[in-house]
Coordinates of C-alpha atoms in Angstrom, one line a residue:
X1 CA 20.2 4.1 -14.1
X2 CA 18.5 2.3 -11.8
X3 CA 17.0 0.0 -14.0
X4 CA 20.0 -0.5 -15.9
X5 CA 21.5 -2.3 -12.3
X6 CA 18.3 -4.2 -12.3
X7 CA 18.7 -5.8 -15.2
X8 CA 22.3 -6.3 -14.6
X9 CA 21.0 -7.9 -11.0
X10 CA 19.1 -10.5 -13.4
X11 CA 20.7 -14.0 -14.3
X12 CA 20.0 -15.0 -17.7
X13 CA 19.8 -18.8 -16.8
X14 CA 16.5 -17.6 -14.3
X15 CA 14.9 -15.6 -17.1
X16 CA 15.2 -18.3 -19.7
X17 CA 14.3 -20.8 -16.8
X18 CA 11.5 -18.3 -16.5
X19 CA 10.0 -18.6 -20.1
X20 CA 10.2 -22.6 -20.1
X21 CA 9.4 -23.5 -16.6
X22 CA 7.3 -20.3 -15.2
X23 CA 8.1 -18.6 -11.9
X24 CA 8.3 -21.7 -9.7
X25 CA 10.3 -23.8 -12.0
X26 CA 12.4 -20.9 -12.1
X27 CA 13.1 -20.8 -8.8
X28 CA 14.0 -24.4 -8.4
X29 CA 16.5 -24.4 -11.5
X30 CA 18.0 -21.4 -9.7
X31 CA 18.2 -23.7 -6.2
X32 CA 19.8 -26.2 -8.5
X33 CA 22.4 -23.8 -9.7
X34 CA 23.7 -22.7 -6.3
X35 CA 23.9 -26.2 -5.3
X36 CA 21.2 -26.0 -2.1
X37 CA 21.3 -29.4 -0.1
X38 CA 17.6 -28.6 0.6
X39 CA 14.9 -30.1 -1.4
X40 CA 13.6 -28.4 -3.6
X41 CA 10.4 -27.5 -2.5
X42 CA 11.8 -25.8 0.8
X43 CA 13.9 -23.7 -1.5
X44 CA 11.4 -22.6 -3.6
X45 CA 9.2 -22.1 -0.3
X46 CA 12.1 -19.6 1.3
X47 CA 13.6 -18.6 -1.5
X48 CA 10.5 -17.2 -3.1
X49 CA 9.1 -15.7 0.6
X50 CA 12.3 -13.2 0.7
X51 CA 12.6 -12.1 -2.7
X52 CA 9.6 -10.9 -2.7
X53 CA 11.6 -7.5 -0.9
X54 CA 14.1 -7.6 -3.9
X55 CA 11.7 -8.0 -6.7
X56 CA 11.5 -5.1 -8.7
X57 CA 8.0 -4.2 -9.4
X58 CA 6.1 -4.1 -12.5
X59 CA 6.0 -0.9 -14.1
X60 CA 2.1 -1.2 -15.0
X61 CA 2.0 -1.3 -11.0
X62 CA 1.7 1.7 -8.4
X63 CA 5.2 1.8 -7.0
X64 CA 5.3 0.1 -2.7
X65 CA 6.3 2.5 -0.1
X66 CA 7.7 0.3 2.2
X67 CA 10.3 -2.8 1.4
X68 CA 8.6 -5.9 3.0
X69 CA 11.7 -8.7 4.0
X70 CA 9.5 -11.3 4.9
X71 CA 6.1 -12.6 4.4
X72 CA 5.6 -15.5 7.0
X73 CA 2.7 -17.0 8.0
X74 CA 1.7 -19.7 10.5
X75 CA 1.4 -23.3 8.7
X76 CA 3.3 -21.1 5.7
X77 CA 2.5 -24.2 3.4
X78 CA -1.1 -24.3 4.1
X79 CA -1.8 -21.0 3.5
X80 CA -3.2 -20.1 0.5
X81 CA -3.7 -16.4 0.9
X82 CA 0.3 -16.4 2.1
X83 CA 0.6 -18.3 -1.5
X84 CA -1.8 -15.9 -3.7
X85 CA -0.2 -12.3 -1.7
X86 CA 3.3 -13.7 -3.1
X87 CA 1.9 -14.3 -6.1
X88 CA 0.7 -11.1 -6.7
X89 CA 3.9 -9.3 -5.7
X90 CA 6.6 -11.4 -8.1
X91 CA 7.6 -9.9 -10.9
X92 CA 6.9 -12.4 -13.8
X93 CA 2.9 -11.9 -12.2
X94 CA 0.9 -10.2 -14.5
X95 CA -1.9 -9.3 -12.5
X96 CA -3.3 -6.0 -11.5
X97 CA -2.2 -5.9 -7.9
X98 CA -4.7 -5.5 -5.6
X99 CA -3.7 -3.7 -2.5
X100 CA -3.7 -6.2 1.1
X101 CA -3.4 -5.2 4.6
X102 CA -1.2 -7.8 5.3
X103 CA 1.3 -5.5 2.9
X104 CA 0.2 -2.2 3.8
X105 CA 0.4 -2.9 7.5
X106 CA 3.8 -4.5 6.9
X107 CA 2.9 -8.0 8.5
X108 CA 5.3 -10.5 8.8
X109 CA 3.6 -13.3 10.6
X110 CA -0.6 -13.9 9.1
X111 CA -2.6 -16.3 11.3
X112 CA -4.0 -19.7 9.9
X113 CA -8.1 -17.9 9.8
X114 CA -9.6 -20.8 7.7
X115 CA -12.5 -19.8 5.9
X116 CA -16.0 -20.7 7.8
X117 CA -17.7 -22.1 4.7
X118 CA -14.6 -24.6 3.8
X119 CA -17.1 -28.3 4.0
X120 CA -15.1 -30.9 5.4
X121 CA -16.7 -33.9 4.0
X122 CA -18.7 -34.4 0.8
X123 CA -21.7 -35.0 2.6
X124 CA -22.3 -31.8 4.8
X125 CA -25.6 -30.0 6.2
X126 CA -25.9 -26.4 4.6
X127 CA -28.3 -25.3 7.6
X128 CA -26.5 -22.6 9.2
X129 CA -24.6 -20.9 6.5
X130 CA -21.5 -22.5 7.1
X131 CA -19.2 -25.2 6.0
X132 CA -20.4 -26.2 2.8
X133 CA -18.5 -25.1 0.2
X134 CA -15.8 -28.0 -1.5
X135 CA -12.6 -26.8 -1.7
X136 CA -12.9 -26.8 -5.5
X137 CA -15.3 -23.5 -5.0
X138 CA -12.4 -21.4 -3.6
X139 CA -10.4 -19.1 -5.8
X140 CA -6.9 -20.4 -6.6
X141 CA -3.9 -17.6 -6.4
X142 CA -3.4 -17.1 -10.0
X143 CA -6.8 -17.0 -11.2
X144 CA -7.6 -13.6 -13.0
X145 CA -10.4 -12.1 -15.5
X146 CA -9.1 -10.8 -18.9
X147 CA -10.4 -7.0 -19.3
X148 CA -11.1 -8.2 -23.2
X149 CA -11.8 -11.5 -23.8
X150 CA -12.3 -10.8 -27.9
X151 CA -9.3 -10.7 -30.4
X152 CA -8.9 -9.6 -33.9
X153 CA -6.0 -10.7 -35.9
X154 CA -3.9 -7.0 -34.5
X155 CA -4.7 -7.1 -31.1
X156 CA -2.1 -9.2 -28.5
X157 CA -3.1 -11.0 -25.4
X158 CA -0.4 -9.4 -23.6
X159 CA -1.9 -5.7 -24.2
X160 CA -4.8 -6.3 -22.3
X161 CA -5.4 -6.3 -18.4
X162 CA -6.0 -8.9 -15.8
X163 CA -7.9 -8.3 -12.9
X164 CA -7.9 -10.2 -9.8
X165 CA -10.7 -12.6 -9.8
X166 CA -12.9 -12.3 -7.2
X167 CA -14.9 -14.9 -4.8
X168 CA -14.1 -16.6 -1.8
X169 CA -10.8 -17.2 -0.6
X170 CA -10.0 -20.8 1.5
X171 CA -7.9 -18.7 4.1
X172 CA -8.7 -15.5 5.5
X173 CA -6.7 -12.1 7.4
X174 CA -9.8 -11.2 9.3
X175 CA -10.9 -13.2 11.9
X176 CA -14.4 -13.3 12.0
X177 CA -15.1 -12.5 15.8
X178 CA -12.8 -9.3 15.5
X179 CA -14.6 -7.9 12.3
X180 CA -17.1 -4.7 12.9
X181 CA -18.3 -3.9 9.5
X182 CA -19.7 -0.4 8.6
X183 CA -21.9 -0.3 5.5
X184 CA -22.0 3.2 3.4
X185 CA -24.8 4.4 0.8
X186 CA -23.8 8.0 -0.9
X187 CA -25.3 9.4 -3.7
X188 CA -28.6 9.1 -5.6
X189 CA -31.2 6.1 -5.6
X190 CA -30.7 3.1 -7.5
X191 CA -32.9 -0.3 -7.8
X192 CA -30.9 -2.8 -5.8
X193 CA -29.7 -0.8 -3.0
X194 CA -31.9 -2.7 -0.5
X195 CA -30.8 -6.1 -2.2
X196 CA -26.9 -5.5 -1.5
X197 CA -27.9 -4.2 2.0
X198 CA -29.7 -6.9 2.5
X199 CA -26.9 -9.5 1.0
X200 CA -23.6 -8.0 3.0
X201 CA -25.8 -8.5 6.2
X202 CA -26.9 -11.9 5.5
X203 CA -23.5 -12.7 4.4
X204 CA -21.3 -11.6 7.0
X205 CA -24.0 -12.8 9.7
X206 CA -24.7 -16.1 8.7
X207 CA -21.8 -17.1 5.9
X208 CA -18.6 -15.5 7.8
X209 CA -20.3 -15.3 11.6
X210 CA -19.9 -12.0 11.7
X211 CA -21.6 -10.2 14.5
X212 CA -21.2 -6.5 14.6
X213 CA -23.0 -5.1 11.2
X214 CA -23.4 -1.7 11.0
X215 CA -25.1 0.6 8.7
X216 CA -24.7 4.3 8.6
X217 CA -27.9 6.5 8.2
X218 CA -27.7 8.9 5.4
X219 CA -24.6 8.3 3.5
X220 CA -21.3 10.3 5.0
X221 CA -23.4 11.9 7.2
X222 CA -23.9 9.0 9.7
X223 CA -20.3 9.1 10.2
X224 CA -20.0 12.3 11.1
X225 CA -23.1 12.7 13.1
X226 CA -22.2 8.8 14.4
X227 CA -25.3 7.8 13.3
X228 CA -24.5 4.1 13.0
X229 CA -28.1 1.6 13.4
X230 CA -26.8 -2.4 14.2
X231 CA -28.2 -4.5 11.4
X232 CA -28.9 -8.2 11.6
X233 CA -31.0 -10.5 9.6
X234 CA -34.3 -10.1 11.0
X235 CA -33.7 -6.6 10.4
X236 CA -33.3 -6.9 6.9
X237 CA -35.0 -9.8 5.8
X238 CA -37.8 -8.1 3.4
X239 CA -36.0 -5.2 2.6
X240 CA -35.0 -5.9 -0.1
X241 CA -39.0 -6.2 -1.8
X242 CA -39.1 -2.4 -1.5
X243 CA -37.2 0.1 -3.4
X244 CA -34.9 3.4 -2.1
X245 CA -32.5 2.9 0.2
X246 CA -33.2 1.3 3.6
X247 CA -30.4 3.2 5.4
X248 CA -31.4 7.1 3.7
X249 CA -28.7 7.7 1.1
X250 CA -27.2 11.8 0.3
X251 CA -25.2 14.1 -1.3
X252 CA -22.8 15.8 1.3
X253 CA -19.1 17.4 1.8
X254 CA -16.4 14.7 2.2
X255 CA -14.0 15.1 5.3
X256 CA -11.8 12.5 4.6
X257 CA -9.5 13.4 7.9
X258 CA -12.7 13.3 10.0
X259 CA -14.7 10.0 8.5
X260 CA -11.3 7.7 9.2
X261 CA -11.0 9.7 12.3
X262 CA -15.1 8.2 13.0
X263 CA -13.7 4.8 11.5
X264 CA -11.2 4.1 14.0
X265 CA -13.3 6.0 17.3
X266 CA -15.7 3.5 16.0
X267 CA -13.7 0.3 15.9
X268 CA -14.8 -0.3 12.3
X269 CA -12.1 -2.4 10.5
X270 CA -14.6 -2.8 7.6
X271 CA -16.4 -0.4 5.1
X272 CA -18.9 -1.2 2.1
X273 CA -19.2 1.8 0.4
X274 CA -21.6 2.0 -2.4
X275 CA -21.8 5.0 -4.7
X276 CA -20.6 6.2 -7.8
X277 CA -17.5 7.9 -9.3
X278 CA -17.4 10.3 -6.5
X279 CA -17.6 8.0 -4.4
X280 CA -15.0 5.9 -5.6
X281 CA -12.6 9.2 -5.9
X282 CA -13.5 9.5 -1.8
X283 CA -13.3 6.1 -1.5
X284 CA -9.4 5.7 -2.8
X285 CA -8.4 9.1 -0.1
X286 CA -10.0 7.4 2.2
X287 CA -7.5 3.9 1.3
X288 CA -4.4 6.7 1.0
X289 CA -5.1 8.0 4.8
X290 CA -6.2 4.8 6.6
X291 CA -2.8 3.4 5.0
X292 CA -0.6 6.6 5.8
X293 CA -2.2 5.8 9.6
X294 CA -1.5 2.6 9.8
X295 CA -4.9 1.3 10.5
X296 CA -6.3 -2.0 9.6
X297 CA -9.2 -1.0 7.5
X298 CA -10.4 -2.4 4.3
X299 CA -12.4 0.1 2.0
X300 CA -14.4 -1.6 -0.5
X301 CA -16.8 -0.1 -3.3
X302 CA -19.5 -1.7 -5.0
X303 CA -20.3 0.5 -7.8
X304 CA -23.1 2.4 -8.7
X305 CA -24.7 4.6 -11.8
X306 CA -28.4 4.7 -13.1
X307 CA -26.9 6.1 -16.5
X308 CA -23.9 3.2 -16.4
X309 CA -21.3 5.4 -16.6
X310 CA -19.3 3.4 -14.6
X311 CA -15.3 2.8 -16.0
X312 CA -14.3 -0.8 -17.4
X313 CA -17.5 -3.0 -15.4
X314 CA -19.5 -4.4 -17.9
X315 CA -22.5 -2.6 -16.2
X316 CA -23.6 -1.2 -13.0
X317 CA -26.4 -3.2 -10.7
X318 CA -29.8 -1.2 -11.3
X319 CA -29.1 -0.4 -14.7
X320 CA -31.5 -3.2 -16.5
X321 CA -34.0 -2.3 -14.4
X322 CA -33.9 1.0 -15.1
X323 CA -34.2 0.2 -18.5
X324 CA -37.6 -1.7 -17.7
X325 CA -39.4 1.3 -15.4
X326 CA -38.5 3.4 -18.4
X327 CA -40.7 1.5 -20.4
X328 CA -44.1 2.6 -19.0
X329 CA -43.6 6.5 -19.4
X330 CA -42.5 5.5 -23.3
X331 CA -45.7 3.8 -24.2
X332 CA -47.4 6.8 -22.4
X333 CA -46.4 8.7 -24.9
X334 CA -47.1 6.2 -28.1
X335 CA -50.3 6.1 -26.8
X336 CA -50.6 10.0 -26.3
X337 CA -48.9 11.0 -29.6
X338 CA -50.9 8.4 -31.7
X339 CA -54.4 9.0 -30.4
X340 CA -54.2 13.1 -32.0
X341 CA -52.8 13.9 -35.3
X342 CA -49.7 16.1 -35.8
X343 CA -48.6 15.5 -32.1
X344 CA -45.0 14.5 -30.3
X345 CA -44.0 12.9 -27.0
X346 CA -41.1 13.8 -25.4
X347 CA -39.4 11.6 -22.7
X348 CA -36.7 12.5 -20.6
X349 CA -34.3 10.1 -18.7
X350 CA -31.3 10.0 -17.1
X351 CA -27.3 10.3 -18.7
X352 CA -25.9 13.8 -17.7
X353 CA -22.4 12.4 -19.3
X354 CA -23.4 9.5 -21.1
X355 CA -26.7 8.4 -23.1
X356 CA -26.8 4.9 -22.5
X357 CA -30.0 4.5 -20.5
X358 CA -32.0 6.4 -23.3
X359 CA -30.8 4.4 -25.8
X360 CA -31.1 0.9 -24.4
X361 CA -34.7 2.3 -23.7
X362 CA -35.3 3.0 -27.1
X363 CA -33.8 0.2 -28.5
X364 CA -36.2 -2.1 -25.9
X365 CA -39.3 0.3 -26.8
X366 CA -38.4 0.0 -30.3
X367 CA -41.3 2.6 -31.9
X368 CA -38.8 5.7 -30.6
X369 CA -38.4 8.0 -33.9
X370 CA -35.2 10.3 -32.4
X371 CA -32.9 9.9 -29.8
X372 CA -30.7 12.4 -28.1
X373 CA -27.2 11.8 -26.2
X374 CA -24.8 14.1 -24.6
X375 CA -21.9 12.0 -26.8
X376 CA -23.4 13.7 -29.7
X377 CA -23.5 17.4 -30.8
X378 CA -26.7 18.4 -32.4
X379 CA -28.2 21.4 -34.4
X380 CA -32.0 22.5 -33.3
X381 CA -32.0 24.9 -35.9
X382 CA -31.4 25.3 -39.7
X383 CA -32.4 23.1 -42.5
X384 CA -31.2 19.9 -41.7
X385 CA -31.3 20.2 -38.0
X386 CA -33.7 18.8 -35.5
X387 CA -36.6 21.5 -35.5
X388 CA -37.0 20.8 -39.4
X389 CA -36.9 17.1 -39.0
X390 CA -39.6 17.1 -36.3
X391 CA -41.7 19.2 -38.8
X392 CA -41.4 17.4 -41.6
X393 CA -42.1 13.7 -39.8
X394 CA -45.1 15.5 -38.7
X395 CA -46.5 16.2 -42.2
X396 CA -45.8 13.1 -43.3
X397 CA -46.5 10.5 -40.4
X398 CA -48.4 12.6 -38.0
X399 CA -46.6 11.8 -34.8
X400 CA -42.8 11.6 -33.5
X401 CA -41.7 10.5 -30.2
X402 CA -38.5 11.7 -28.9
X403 CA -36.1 10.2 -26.3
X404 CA -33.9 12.4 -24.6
X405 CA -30.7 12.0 -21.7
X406 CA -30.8 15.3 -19.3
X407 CA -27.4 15.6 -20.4
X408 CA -28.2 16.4 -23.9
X409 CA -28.5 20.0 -23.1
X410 CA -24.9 20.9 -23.0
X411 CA -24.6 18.9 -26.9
X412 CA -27.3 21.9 -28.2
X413 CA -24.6 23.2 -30.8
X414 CA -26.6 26.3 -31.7
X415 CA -28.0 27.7 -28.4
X416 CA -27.5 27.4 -24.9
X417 CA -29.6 26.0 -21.9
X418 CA -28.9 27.5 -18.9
X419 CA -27.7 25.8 -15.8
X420 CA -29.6 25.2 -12.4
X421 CA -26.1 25.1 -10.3
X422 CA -24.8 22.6 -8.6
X423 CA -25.8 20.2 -5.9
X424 CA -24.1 19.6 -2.6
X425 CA -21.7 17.2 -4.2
X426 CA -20.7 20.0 -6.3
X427 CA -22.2 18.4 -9.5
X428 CA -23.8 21.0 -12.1
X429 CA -27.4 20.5 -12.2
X430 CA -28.4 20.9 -15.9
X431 CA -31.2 22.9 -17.4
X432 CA -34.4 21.2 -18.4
X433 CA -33.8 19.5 -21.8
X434 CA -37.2 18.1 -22.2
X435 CA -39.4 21.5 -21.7
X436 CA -36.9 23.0 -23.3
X437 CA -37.6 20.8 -26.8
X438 CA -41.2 21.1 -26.0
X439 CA -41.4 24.9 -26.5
X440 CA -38.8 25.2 -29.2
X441 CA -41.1 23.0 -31.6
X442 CA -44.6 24.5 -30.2
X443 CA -43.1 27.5 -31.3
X444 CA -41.4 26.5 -34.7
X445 CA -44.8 24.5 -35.7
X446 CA -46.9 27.5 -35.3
X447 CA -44.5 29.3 -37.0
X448 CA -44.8 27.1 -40.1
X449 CA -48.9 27.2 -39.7
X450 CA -48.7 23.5 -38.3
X451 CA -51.2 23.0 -35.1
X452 CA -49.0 20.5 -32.7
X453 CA -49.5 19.1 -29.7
X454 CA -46.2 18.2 -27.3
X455 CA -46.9 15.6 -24.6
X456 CA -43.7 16.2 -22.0
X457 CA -43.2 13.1 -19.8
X458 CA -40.2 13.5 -17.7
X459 CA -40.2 10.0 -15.3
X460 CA -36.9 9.9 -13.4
X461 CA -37.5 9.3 -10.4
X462 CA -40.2 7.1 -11.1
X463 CA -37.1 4.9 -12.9
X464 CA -34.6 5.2 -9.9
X465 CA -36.8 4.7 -7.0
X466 CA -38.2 1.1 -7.9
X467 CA -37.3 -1.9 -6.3
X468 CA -34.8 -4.0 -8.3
X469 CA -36.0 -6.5 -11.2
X470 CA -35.0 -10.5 -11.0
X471 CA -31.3 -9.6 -13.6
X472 CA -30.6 -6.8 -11.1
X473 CA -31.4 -8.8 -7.7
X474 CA -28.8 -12.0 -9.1
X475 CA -25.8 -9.2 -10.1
X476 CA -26.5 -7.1 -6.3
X477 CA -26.5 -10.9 -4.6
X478 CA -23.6 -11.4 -6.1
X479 CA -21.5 -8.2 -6.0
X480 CA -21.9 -7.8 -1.9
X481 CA -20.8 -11.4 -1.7
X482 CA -17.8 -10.7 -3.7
X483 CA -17.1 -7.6 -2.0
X484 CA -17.1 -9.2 1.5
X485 CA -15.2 -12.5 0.4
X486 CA -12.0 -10.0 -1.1
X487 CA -12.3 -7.8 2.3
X488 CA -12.6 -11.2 5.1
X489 CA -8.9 -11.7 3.1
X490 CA -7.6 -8.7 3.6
X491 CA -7.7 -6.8 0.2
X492 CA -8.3 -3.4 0.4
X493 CA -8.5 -0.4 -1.7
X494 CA -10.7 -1.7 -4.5
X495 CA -14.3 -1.9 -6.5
X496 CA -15.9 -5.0 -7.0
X497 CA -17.6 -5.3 -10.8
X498 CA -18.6 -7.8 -13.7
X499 CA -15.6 -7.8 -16.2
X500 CA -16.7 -10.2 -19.0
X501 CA -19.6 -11.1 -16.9
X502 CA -17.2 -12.4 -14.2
X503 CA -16.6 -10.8 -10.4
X504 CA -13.6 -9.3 -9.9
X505 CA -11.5 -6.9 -7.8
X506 CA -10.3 -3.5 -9.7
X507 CA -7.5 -1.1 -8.1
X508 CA -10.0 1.9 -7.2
X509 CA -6.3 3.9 -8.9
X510 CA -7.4 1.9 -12.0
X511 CA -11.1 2.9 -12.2
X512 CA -10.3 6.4 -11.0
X513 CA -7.0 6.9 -13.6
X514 CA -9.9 8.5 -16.2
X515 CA -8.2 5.7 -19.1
X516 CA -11.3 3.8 -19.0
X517 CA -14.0 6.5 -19.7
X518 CA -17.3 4.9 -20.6
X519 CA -19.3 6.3 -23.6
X520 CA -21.4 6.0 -26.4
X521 CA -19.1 6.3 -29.4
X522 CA -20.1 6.2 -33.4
X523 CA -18.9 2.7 -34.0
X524 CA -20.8 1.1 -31.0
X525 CA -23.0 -1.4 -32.2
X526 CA -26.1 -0.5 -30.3
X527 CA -26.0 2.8 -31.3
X528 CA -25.4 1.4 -35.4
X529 CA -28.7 -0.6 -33.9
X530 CA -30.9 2.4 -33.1
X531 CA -29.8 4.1 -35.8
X532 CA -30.8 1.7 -38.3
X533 CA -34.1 1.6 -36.4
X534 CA -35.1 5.3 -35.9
X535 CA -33.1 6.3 -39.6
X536 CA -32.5 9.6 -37.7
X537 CA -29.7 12.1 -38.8
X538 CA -27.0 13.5 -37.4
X539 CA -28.9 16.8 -37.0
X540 CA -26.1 19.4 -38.1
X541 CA -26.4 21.4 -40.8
X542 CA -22.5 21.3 -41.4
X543 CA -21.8 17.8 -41.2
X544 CA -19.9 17.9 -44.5
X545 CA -17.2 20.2 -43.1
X546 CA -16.7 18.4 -39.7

């Protein structure tokens, strides 16, 4: 019913207006119609500013809470953030909305913050950090990053998203001097973690003249222990040549009550959280209670995921490098297996849900014979599944090296591995894939009179705990520069990520919504690649009747 009035509420004039002119020329045609004695500029201006509390909203948008009846802002005309929030919030704007303080806090009036690195002449000094970007560099208010930029004669342009584009903005709700920013690390180590320390401090200190950095030691539990060190740039400047985490990193219980509680005893109005998809499940409660409160806090994730797991980014910072450490246990074992006859290396890596780090591994190693992912189910016994193979690649070639993801355990179709139970993120530790392959084809060798040898090289946290490679250092650099330009303007609520290698801002609803799951799936082309490399079967005796 209510949409019915809505539509009724619509003047057909304005809609065709709509299609011909776009939004602005809309409005003007529709300052024509009634006749206004004020240019039209001014009307647009007004008009546009208190319709914004009319609008109805998208329905591809989370429905507003509050109705906003103005959106003012000093120097209205001047401000581009005032022009890019209206933007976002008209109904023609295709855009997945980003969530804003200046909305969430119900502003009416934003101040005039210009941004610190706006040049103002073509010749400028760049000592200092400040004031030499052109005002070409700056992100206009309509810009936005298709989720797929490749189309096929069925797919439309209007089924696919748009995320905000990402970078810095000429006019900023933050002022620098009242900023204290609060930087987060939960989960497991990642190469890069140091590099995006190491940017947001540089960034905010010497970019935005920010002067209250924080960092909080070992993940939630410096918040709740107010464990907070001050970072600065002497403080960081090397860190980033060493691998781990500079500020301790864990797995711990999530208080979301008591960490905004910390927040705001704290005066932080600021938090870089960097973590994975727990974290960014934390991360949007977090977003739900500062907003319910009131508080101006922006919560900002930069992604993370050794096994690139991560929903609709193209990948996750730490992942090529990954790929590279992974390298050195895999000629290990070529060099093991092919220096005895009748012998197998086994490598495990990491992938509890999803198999791409093994198989971007094989694929750069390229002398893997099998690989194993949790995507795919897989028979060890019977005459066509993987024991046999094993066997019979032995009597003919002598050696076979497997590449396994830990969570190809839980694809074993005919047996079960058990678990080790869960870690204090609740997260099921799974049982030991690798030693478990190694004794199932000792034993089903001897069996058939065969004398193998199985080399087990299980390197994980030799691949996690590296500093990050040159790829990896670029993508960190430029995701915590990203994630601090979108949070000195106010957005909020959000994780910052490559989309079609471009930097953009996604709705952490969006990435937490599970529509976006990331796996390996039979028509991916790098897994049609390894497959044509390894010629490795399915490995299940019933495939015919599947």
């Amino acid at each position: 019913m209510e949409s019915k009035n809505l539509t009724q509420n619509i003047n057909p004039l304005y809609l065709l207006a709509s299609l011909a002119l776009g939004t602005i020329g809309a409005a003007a045609f529709n300052a024509l119609r009634k006749g206004s004695t004020e240019t039209a500029q001014q009307h647009v201006f007004e008009e546009n500013m208190s319709a914004n509390a009319s609008a109805p909203q998208s329905p591809k948008r989370p429905t507003k809470k509050h109705v906003i009846n103005k959106l003012m802002a000093k120097n209205a005309n001047e401000n581009e953030l005032v022009k890019e929030l209206k933007n976002l919030e008209e109904i023609t704007c295709e855009i997945e909305r980003v969530s804003n303080l200046a909305y969430d806090l119900k502003l009416q009036v934003l101040p005039l913050n210009v941004n610190p690195m706006l040049g103002n002449s073509n010749y400028r000094s760049v000592f200092g950090g400040e004031g030499f970007l052109p005002e070409t560099a700056f992100v206009n208010h309509d810009c936005y990053i298709l989720q797929h930029p490749n189309f096929g004669p069925n797919d439309l342009l209007s089924r696919t998203k748009r995320w905000l584009r990402s970078g810095p903005r000429k006019h900023l709700l933050f002022s620098p001097d009242e900023v204290k920013a609060g930087i987060v690390v939960v989960g497991g180590l990642l190469p890069g973690l140091n590099v995006i320390i190491r940017e947001l401090t540089m960034c905010l200190f010497y970019n935005y003249k920010v002067q209250n950095i924080f960092g909080a030691k070992y993940g939630y539990n410096g918040i709740y222990n107010n464990d907070w060190i001050k970072l600065d740039p002497k403080m960081v400047k090397t860190i980033h040549h060493q691998g781990g985490c500079f500020l301790g990193t864990a797995r711990s219980k999530f208080d979301g009550e008591m960490i905004v509680d910390e927040l705001a005893k704290n005066g932080i109005n600021q938090v870089y959280l960097i973590g994975g998809l727990g974290c960014m499940k934390s991360a949007e409660q977090l977003y739900e209670i500062i907003k319910d409160r009131n508080l101006k806090i922006s919560i900002v994730v930069i992604p993370k995921s050794i096994e690139n797991e991560i929903p609709i980014i193209d990948k996750s910072f730490g992942f090529e490098t990954a790929i590279e450490e992974a390298q050195n246990p895999l000629k290990a074992a070529y060099q093991e297996t092919h220096s005895k006859r009748y012998s197998v290396g086994i490598v495990r890596l990491w992938g509890v849900h999803t198999g791409f780090l093994a198989l971007n591994a094989s694929l750069a190693f390229r002398s893997v014979n099998i690989c194993l992912v949790p995507e795919f189910e897989f028979d060890l016994y019977g005459e066509k599944g993987l024991l046999q193979y094993v066997y019979s690649r032995l009597q003919h070639k002598g050696t076979c090296i497997i590449v396994v993801a830990e969570g190809a355990a839980s694809s074993l179709r005919d047996c079960k591995i058990n678990d080790k139970g869960r870690d204090a993120s609740g997260n099921v530790k799974q049982g030991d894939i690798g030693l478990f392959l190694k004794n199932a084809i000792l034993e089903f060798t001897r069996e058939k009179g065969l004398n193998a040898e199985v080399k087990y090289i299980d390197p994980q946290y030799m691949v996690r705990a590296g500093k990050a490679n040159s790829l990896d250092s670029k993508l960190c650099s430029q995701l915590a520069q990203n994630a601090i330009h979108a949070s000195m303007a106010g957005f909020t609520g959000f994780a910052v990520g490559h989309v079609s290698n471009k930097t953009c801002m996604i709705p952490l609803n969006e990435m937490n919504s599970g529509n976006y799951a990331n796996r390996i799936t039979p028509s991916n082309i790098s897994w049609q690649r390894l497959l044509a490399g390894t010629g490795q079967p399915s490995f299940i005796n019933n495939e015919q009747d599947i």
